[in-house]
Amino acid sequence: MAFEACRLPLCKFTLLFLFSLFVFGKTQRKGFGRFNQEQHSSTADVFGEQWFLQKLDHFNGADSREWKQRYFVNEAFYKPGGPVFLMIGGEGAANSAWMQSGTWLTYAEKLGALCLMLEHRFYGKSHPTADLSNDNLRFLSSRQALADLAHFRTVMAEDRGLTNSKWVAFGGSYPGSLAAWFRLKFPHLVHASVATSAPLHATVNFPEYLEVVWRSLASENAECPLLVKKASDTLLERLKDPKTYDNITKDFSLCSKLQIQTERDSAYLLEALAGNFMDVVQYNEDNRAFEGVVGTNVTIKVLCGVMGDTSLGDPYARYAAVSRLMMDTFSIKCLDASFDNYLRDMTNTSWEGTAAGGGRQWVYQTCTEFGFYQSTDSPNQPFSGFPLVFHVQQCADFYNVSAEQVAEAVAQTNEYYGSYGISSSRIVFPNGSIDPWHALGITQGTNPDLPAVFIKGTAHCANMYPARAEDLPQLTLARDHVFLLLQQWLKE
C-alpha cells in the first residue's frame, strides 16, 4: 500500500475498525468500526453482489421513493427445509469475505442453512440518496435499518419460497444490536438471533470504555496502563506550551507544524493517539486476517512491550514509538492533526468525500441515537484531554444537533429498545472480557430465553471469526454453546 497522509480520526475509520466490516460496528472514537476494508476479489467473484429494491422511508406511506440495497447470497450449504441465516450489515461496507469464512458458515454447513448478507443503508455501496446532506441523513437510523431487514426478509421469503423457513439473524457490535432488536421488534419474521458484542444500552457519556482499556492493558502487565497514563499526561502538559510544538510535530510525524488554538485542537490529537491503544485492545488477537485487515499482529502484548522498553526513553518517548509502530504497520507517512481539516471532511456531503466511507454517517447516528462517546471523564483510565464536551460539540458542528437533542435522542433509543431490560426470547449474547464494548451489553444471563456467553480473555466479536488452532479453549466452547442453542431453538 502506498504511503499516504492520514487524517487522525478518519484514519481510524480506515485502520481499524468500527469494526464494522459489515457485520461489525466500528470502534473509532465515536463508535465501534473499521471502514473501507478491501474486499477479496476472488470472493466477490464467487459471491457476486446483488441488489434489492428497497423503500426510502418505511414510516411514511405517502413517500413512494425507492433505492437499491446491496446484498450477497451463499447457497452452498442449503438443504430444502433448512433455516435461513441473515448476516446484518453495519457502519461500513459489506465485505464479501464473510460469505466464505466465519463461524456462521460453520453453523450453516451443519444445519443446512441458506446464507444472506444485507448491507446497511448509507454504507458501502448502498446509497439511498444523492448525497449525505443533513436533510438526507434523516433517513439513516436503526429503525429504518430494521424496517429494511423486515422488508428484505419478507420479499426474499416470498420470492425464494422460504415463507415457512426459520430465519436466524447474526451480527456483531452495532449489527449485533440490530440482530437483537430485529428479533425484539419483528418476532414473527425472525426465529432467533445471535447478537455478538452488542451494545444494548445507549449512553451519551461512555467513560467505561477507557476503564476497560485500562483493565485489559493491566491484564498483560500491571505497569502498562500506568506508563500509558504518564505518557498521556506528559503530552497534555506539553501541549500547553507552544515552545514544545516543534518537537511534538517531529515526535508524532505530523503532516504540518502543530497549532493549538483551542482545547478542541489538543483534544483532537490526544484522542487520536489514544486510539492506537483503544483499537488494539478492542480487536486484540481477533482472527481478522481473512477479511483483509492489516495489523492483526499488533496486540496488547506488543504495545505493552513497547511501553515497557526503557531503551526507548521515558514513557512519553515510548508513547511516540507506539504511534510510529502503528503508522509503519498501516503505511502512513504522516498524521494530519488539524481539527479544521477534520471539520471540513466531516461536513463534506458528497459520496466521494473522505468521510463518506462511514465516518460522517456513523457519527450522525451517534448524535441522533446512541451517544457512545468514549470520554476521559473517569479517573480510572489511562488517557487525558478529550472530555465529553469535545465529542458532543461535534454534533453541533457537523449536523446542527445540540447537546440537549443528543441526550433526548439517547433516552428515546433506550425507551424504544429497552436497554439492558430487553424483553424477548431466543437471543444469545456473546461478549468478550477484553472488549470494552461489553460494558454496554448483556454479560450475565438472568433469563434462560436470553442467554449470555461471557468469554474471558477474548476481544470484540471473537466468536464470529473463523476458528484456529491457537484459540483459547473458552472461545471454542463458546462457539459450540451457541451452536447447541441454535440447534435447540430451531427445533422449537
PDB file of C-alpha atoms in Angstrom, residues 22-23 39 43-44 46-50 71-77 85-87 94-102 104-106 108 114-118 290-291:
ATOM      1  CA  PHE A  22     -20.467  -5.147   7.547  1.00  0.00           C
ATOM      2  CA  VAL A  23     -21.117  -7.341  10.359  1.00  0.00           C
ATOM      3  CA  GLN A  39     -12.682  -6.976  -0.363  1.00  0.00           C
ATOM      4  CA  THR A  43     -14.535 -13.991  -3.054  1.00  0.00           C
ATOM      5  CA  ALA A  44     -16.511 -11.236  -4.710  1.00  0.00           C
ATOM      6  CA  VAL A  46     -17.922 -16.263  -6.392  1.00  0.00           C
ATOM      7  CA  PHE A  47     -20.500 -14.416  -4.302  1.00  0.00           C
ATOM      8  CA  GLY A  48     -21.388 -11.558  -6.630  1.00  0.00           C
ATOM      9  CA  GLU A  49     -23.207  -8.563  -5.252  1.00  0.00           C
ATOM     10  CA  GLN A  50     -26.935  -8.429  -5.881  1.00  0.00           C
ATOM     11  CA  TYR A  71     -26.805  -7.988  -0.641  1.00  0.00           C
ATOM     12  CA  PHE A  72     -24.957 -11.286  -1.039  1.00  0.00           C
ATOM     13  CA  VAL A  73     -26.068 -14.938  -1.151  1.00  0.00           C
ATOM     14  CA  ASN A  74     -24.325 -18.229  -0.353  1.00  0.00           C
ATOM     15  CA  GLU A  75     -26.409 -21.299  -1.257  1.00  0.00           C
ATOM     16  CA  ALA A  76     -23.579 -23.832  -0.883  1.00  0.00           C
ATOM     17  CA  PHE A  77     -24.891 -25.396   2.319  1.00  0.00           C
ATOM     18  CA  PHE A  85     -29.204 -17.198   8.131  1.00  0.00           C
ATOM     19  CA  LEU A  86     -29.220 -13.427   7.691  1.00  0.00           C
ATOM     20  CA  MET A  87     -25.986 -11.549   8.431  1.00  0.00           C
ATOM     21  CA  ALA A  94     -20.246  -5.197   3.407  1.00  0.00           C
ATOM     22  CA  ASN A  95     -17.211  -7.447   2.986  1.00  0.00           C
ATOM     23  CA  SER A  96     -17.945 -10.483   0.830  1.00  0.00           C
ATOM     24  CA  ALA A  97     -15.112 -12.384   2.520  1.00  0.00           C
ATOM     25  CA  TRP A  98     -17.715 -13.246   5.130  1.00  0.00           C
ATOM     26  CA  MET A  99     -19.639 -15.211   2.527  1.00  0.00           C
ATOM     27  CA  GLN A 100     -16.971 -17.926   2.579  1.00  0.00           C
ATOM     28  CA  SER A 101     -15.468 -17.651   6.079  1.00  0.00           C
ATOM     29  CA  GLY A 102     -16.679 -17.220   9.609  1.00  0.00           C
ATOM     30  CA  TRP A 104     -21.816 -18.576  10.988  1.00  0.00           C
ATOM     31  CA  LEU A 105     -20.892 -20.595   7.879  1.00  0.00           C
ATOM     32  CA  THR A 106     -19.680 -23.456  10.054  1.00  0.00           C
ATOM     33  CA  ALA A 108     -24.761 -23.171   8.211  1.00  0.00           C
ATOM     34  CA  LEU A 114     -29.131 -20.594   3.208  1.00  0.00           C
ATOM     35  CA  CYS A 115     -26.899 -17.584   3.963  1.00  0.00           C
ATOM     36  CA  LEU A 116     -27.733 -13.986   3.094  1.00  0.00           C
ATOM     37  CA  MET A 117     -25.920 -10.768   3.972  1.00  0.00           C
ATOM     38  CA  LEU A 118     -27.607  -7.363   3.673  1.00  0.00           C
ATOM     39  CA  PHE A 290      -9.070 -13.406   6.287  1.00  0.00           C
ATOM     40  CA  GLU A 291     -11.107 -10.257   5.642  1.00  0.00           C
TER      41      GLU A 291
END
